[in-house]
mmCIF file of C-alpha atoms in Angstrom:
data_model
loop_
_atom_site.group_PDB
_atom_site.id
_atom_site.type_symbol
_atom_site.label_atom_id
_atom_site.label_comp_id
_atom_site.label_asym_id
_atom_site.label_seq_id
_atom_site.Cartn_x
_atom_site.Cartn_y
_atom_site.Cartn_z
ATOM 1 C CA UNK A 1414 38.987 38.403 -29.701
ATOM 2 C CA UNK A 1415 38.911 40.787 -32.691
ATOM 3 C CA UNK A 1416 36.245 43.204 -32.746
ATOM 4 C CA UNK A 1417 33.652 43.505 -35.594
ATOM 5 C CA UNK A 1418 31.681 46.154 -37.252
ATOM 6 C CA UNK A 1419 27.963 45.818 -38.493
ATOM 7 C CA UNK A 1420 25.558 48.058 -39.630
ATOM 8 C CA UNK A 1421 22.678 49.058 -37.345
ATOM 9 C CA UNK A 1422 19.889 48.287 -39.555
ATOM 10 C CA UNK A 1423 19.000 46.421 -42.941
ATOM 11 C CA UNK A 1424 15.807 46.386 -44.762
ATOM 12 C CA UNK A 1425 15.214 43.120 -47.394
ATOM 13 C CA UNK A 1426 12.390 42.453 -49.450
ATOM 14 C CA UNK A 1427 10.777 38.687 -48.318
ATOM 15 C CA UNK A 1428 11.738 36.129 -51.108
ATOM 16 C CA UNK A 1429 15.037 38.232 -51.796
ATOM 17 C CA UNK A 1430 18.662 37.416 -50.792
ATOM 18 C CA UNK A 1431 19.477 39.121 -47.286
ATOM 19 C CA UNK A 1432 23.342 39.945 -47.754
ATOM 20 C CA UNK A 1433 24.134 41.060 -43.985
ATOM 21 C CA UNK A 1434 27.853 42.451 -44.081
ATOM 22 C CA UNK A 1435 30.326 42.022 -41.423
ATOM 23 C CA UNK A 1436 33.935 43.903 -40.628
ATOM 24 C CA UNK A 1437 36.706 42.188 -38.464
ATOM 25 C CA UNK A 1438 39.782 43.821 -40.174
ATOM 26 C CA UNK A 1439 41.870 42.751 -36.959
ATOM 27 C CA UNK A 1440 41.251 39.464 -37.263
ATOM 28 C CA UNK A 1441 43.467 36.790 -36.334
ATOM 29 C CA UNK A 1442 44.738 33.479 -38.599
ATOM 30 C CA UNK A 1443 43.274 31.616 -35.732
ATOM 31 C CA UNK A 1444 39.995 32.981 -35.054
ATOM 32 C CA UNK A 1445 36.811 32.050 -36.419
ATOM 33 C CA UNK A 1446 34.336 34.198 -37.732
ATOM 34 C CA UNK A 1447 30.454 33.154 -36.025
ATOM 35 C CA UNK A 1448 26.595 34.058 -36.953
ATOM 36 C CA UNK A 1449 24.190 34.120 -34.796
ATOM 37 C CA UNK A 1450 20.494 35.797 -34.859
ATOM 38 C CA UNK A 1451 17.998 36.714 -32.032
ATOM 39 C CA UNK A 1452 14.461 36.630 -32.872
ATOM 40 C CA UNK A 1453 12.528 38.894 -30.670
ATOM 41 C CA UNK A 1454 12.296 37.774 -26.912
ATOM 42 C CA UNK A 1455 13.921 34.334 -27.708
ATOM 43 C CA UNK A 1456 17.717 33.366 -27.246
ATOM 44 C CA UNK A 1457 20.049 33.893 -29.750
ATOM 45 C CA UNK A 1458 20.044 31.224 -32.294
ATOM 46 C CA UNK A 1459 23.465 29.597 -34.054
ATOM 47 C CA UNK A 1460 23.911 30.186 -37.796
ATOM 48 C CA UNK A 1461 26.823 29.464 -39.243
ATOM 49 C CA UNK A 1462 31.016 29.735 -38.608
ATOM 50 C CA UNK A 1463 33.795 29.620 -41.056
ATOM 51 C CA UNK A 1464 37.858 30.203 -40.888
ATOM 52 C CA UNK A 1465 38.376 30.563 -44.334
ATOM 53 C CA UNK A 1466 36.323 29.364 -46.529
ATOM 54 C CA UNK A 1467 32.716 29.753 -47.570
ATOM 55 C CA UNK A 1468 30.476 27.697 -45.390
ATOM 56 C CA UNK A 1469 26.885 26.996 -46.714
ATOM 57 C CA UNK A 1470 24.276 25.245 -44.199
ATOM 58 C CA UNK A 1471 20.281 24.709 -44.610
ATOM 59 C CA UNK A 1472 19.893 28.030 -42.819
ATOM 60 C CA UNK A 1473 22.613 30.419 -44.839
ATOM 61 C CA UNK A 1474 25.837 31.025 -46.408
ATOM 62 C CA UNK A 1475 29.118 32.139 -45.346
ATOM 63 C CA UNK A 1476 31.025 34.185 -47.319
ATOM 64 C CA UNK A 1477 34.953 35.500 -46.083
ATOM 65 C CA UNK A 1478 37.156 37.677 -48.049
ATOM 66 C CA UNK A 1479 40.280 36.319 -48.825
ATOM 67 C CA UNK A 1480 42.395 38.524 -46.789
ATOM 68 C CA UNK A 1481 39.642 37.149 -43.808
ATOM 69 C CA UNK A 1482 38.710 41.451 -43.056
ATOM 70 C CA UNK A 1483 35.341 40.628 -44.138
ATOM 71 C CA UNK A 1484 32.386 38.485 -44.384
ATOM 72 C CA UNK A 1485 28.801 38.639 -45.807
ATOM 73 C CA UNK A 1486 25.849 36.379 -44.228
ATOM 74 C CA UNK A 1487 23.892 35.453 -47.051
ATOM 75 C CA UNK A 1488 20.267 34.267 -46.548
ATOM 76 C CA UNK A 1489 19.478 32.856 -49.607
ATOM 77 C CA UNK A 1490 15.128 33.448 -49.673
ATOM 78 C CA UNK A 1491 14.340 35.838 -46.807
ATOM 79 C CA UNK A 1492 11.199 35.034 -45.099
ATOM 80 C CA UNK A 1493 8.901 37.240 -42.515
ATOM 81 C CA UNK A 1494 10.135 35.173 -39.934
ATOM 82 C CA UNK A 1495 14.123 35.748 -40.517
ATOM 83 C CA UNK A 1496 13.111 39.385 -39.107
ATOM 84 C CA UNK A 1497 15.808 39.324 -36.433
ATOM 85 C CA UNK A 1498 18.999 40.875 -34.979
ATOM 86 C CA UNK A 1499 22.164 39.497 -36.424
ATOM 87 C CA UNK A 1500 25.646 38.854 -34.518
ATOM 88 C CA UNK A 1501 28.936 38.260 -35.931
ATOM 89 C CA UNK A 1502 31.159 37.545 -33.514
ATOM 90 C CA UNK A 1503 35.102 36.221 -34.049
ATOM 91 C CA UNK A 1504 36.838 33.953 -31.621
ATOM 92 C CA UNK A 1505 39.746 31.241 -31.459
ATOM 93 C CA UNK A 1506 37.991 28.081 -30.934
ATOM 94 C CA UNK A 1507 40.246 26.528 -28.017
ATOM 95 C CA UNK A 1508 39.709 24.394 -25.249
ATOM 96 C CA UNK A 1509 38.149 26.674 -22.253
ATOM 97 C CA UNK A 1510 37.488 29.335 -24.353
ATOM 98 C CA UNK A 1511 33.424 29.049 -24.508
ATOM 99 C CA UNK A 1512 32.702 32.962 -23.954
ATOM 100 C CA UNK A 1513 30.811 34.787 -27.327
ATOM 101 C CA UNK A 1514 31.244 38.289 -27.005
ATOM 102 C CA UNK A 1515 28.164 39.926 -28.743
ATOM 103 C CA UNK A 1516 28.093 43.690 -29.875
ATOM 104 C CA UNK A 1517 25.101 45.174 -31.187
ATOM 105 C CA UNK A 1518 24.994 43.067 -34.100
ATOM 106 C CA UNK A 1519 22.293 44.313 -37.060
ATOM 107 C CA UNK A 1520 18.693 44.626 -36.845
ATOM 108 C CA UNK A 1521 17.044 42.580 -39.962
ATOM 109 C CA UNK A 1522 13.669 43.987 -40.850
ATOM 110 C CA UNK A 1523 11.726 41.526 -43.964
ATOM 111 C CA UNK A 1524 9.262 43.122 -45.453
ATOM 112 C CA UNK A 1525 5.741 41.420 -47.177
ATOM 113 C CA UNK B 667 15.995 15.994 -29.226
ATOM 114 C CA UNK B 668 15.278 18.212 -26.434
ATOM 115 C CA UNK B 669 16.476 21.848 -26.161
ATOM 116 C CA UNK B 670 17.720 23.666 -23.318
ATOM 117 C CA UNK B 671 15.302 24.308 -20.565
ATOM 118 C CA UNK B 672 15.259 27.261 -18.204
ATOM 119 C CA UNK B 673 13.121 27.586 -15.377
ATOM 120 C CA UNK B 674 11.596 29.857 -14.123
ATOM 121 C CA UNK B 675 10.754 31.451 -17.705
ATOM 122 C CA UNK B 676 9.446 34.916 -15.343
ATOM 123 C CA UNK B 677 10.597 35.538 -11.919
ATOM 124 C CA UNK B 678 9.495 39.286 -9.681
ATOM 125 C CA UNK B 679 11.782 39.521 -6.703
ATOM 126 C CA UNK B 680 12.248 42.480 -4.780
ATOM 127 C CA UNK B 681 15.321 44.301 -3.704
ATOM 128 C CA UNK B 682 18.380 42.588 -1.315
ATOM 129 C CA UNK B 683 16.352 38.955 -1.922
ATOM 130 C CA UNK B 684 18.612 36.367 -3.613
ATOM 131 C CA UNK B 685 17.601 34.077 -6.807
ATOM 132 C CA UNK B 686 18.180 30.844 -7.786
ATOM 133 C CA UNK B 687 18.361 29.931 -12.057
ATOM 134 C CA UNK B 688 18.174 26.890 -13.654
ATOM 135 C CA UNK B 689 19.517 25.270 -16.760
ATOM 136 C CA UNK B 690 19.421 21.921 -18.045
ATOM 137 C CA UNK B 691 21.695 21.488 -21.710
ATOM 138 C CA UNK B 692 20.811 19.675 -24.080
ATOM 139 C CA UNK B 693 21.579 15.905 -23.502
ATOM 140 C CA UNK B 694 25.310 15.087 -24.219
ATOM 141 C CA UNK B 695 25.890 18.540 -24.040
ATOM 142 C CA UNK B 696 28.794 19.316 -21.470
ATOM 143 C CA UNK B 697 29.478 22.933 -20.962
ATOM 144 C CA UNK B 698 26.771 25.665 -20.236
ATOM 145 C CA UNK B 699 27.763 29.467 -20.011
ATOM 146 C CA UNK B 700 25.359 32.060 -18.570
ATOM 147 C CA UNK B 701 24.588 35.378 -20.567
ATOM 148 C CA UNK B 702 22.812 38.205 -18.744
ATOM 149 C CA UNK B 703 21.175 40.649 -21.014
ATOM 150 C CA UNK B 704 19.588 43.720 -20.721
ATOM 151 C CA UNK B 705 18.136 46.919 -22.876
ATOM 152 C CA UNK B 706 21.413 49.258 -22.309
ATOM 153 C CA UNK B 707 24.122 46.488 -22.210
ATOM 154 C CA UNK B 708 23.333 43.728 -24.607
ATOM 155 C CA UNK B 709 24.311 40.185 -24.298
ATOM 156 C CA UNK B 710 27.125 39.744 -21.741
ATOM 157 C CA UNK B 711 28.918 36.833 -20.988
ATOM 158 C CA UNK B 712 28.693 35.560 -16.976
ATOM 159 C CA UNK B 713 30.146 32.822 -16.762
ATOM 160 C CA UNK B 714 31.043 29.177 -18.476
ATOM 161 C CA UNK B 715 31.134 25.937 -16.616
ATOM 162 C CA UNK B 716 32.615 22.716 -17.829
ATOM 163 C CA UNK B 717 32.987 19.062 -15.614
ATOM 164 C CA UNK B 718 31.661 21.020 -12.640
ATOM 165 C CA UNK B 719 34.223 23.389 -13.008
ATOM 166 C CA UNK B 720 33.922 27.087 -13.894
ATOM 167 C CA UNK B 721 36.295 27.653 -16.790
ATOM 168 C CA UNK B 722 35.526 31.516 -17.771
ATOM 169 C CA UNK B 723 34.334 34.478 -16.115
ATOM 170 C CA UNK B 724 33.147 37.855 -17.190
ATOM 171 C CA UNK B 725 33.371 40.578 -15.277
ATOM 172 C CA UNK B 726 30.427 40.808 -12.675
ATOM 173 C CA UNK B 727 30.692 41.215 -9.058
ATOM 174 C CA UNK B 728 30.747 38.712 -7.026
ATOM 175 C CA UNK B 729 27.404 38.768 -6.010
ATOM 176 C CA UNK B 730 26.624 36.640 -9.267
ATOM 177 C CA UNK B 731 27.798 32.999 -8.885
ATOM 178 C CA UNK B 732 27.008 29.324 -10.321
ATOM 179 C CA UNK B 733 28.013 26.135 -10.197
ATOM 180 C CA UNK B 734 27.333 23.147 -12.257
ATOM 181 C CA UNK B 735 26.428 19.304 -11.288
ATOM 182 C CA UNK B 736 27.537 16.288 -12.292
ATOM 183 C CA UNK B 737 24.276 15.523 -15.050
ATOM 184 C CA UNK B 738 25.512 18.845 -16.441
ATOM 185 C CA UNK B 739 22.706 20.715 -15.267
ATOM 186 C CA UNK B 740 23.873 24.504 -13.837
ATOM 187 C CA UNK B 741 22.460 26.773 -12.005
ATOM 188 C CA UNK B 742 23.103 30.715 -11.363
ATOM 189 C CA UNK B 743 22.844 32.278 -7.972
ATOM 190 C CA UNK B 744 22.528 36.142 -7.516
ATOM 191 C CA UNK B 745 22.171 37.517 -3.940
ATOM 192 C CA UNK B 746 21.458 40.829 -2.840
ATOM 193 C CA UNK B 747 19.407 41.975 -5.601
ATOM 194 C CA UNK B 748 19.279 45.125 -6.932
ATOM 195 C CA UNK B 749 17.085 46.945 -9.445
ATOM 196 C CA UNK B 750 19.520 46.417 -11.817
ATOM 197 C CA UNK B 751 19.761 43.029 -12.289
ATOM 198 C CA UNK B 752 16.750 43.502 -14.264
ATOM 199 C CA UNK B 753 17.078 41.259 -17.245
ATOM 200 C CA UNK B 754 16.871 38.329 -19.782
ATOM 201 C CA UNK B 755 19.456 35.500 -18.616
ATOM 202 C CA UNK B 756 20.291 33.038 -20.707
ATOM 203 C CA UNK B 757 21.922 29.706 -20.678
ATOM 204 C CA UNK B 758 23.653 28.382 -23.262
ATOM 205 C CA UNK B 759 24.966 24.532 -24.075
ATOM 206 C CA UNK B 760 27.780 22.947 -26.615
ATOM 207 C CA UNK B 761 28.998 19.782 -26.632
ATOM 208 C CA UNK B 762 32.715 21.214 -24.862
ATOM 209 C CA UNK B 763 34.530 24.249 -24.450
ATOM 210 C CA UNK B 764 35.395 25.917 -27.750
ATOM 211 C CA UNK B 765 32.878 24.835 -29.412
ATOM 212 C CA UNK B 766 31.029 28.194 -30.091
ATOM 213 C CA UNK B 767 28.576 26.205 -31.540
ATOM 214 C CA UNK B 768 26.350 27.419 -28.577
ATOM 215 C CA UNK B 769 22.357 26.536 -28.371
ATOM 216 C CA UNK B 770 20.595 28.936 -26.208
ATOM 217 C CA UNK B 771 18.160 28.329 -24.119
ATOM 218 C CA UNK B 772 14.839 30.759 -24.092
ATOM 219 C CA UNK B 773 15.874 32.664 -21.021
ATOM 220 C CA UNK B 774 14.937 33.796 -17.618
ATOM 221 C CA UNK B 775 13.533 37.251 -17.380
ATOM 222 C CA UNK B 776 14.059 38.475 -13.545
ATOM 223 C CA UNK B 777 12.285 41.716 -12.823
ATOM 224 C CA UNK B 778 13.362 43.555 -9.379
ATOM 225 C CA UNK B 779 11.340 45.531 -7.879
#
């Protein structure tokens, strides 16, 4: 699976857009690029996934370049509660291939 | 619709003692993977069971094992503990393999002492 690159740490305002960026320039026409987030002391919580297009759900949007390098988790109205690490994560999305490889994804802090 | 349930949520066992996790998916859900995270290591992936069959495995000794039964329902074995196996594990459900549309479950934390 191709490996990704996130910033440590992003600060957002509470009622702004949270734009949480995400670097998989080895990325593969087959793989799909993931979200997930981890509020503290729970388990991580699914977001979002896309191939190639932009993906929009009740919890965020999805938004891949079009050479697929990049991708930007968009959370439209940040609240106090989307306070949270963030993990992109890019897989193929095969039969027997269940494993998510998390890195150290970015550490969300909304402030009041 | 119900999530998945771990139990125990806390477990203390000490040293060379053996423990015994439990995960039930979420109803229709067929695969469940195990995640073992901790402070210096982050979220690592255990293993993956579909059908009663392990289908993945990450790279832990073989002290770590699981199994899963025919409801769906797995369960995690690790014998001979040791301090470090210290940590949150969590289970994780999807409907099959490959879907990475994984729900977690809220975790087991095992302290050994």
């Amino acid at each position: 699976d191709a490996k990704t690159t996130q910033p440590p740490s992003m600060d957002c305002a509470e009622g702004r857009a949270a734009n949480l960026p995400c670097n998989h320039s080895t990325i593969s026409g087959n793989e799909y690029v993931y979200w997930y987030r981890q509020i503290h002391s729970q388990g991580p919580q699914y977001i979002i996934h896309g191939l190639k297009n932009n993906e929009t759900n009740e919890m965020a949007s999805l938004i891949i370049t079009e050479d697929r390098k990049s991708s930007t988790l968009i959370l439209p109205h940040a609240t106090l509660r989307d306070t949270a690490v963030y993990y992109c994560i890019v897989r193929v999305r095969i039969q027997g291939a269940q494993k998510l490889v998390f890195g150290q994804g970015t550490r969300l802090t909304i402030n009041p | 619709k119900a999530g998945v349930t771990q139990t125990p949520r806390y477990l203390i066992k000490t040293r060379g003692q053996q423990v015994t996790l439990s995960c039930s998916p979420i109803s229709g859900h067929r695969s469940v993977s195990w995640y073992q995270q901790t402070p210096g290591q982050g979220l690592q992936f255990l293993f993956e069971y579909f059908s009663e069959t392990q289908r993945n495995k990450g790279n832990f000794p073989g002290r770590f094992s699981g199994r899963q039964f025919s409801n769906s329902r797995s369960e995690m074995n690790v014998s001979t503990l040791e301090l470090g196996d210290s940590a949150l594990y969590l289970c994780a459900s999807s409907l099959a393999p490959g879907r990475a549309e994984a729900f977690f479950g809220q975790g087991t934390r095992l302290t050994v002492v």
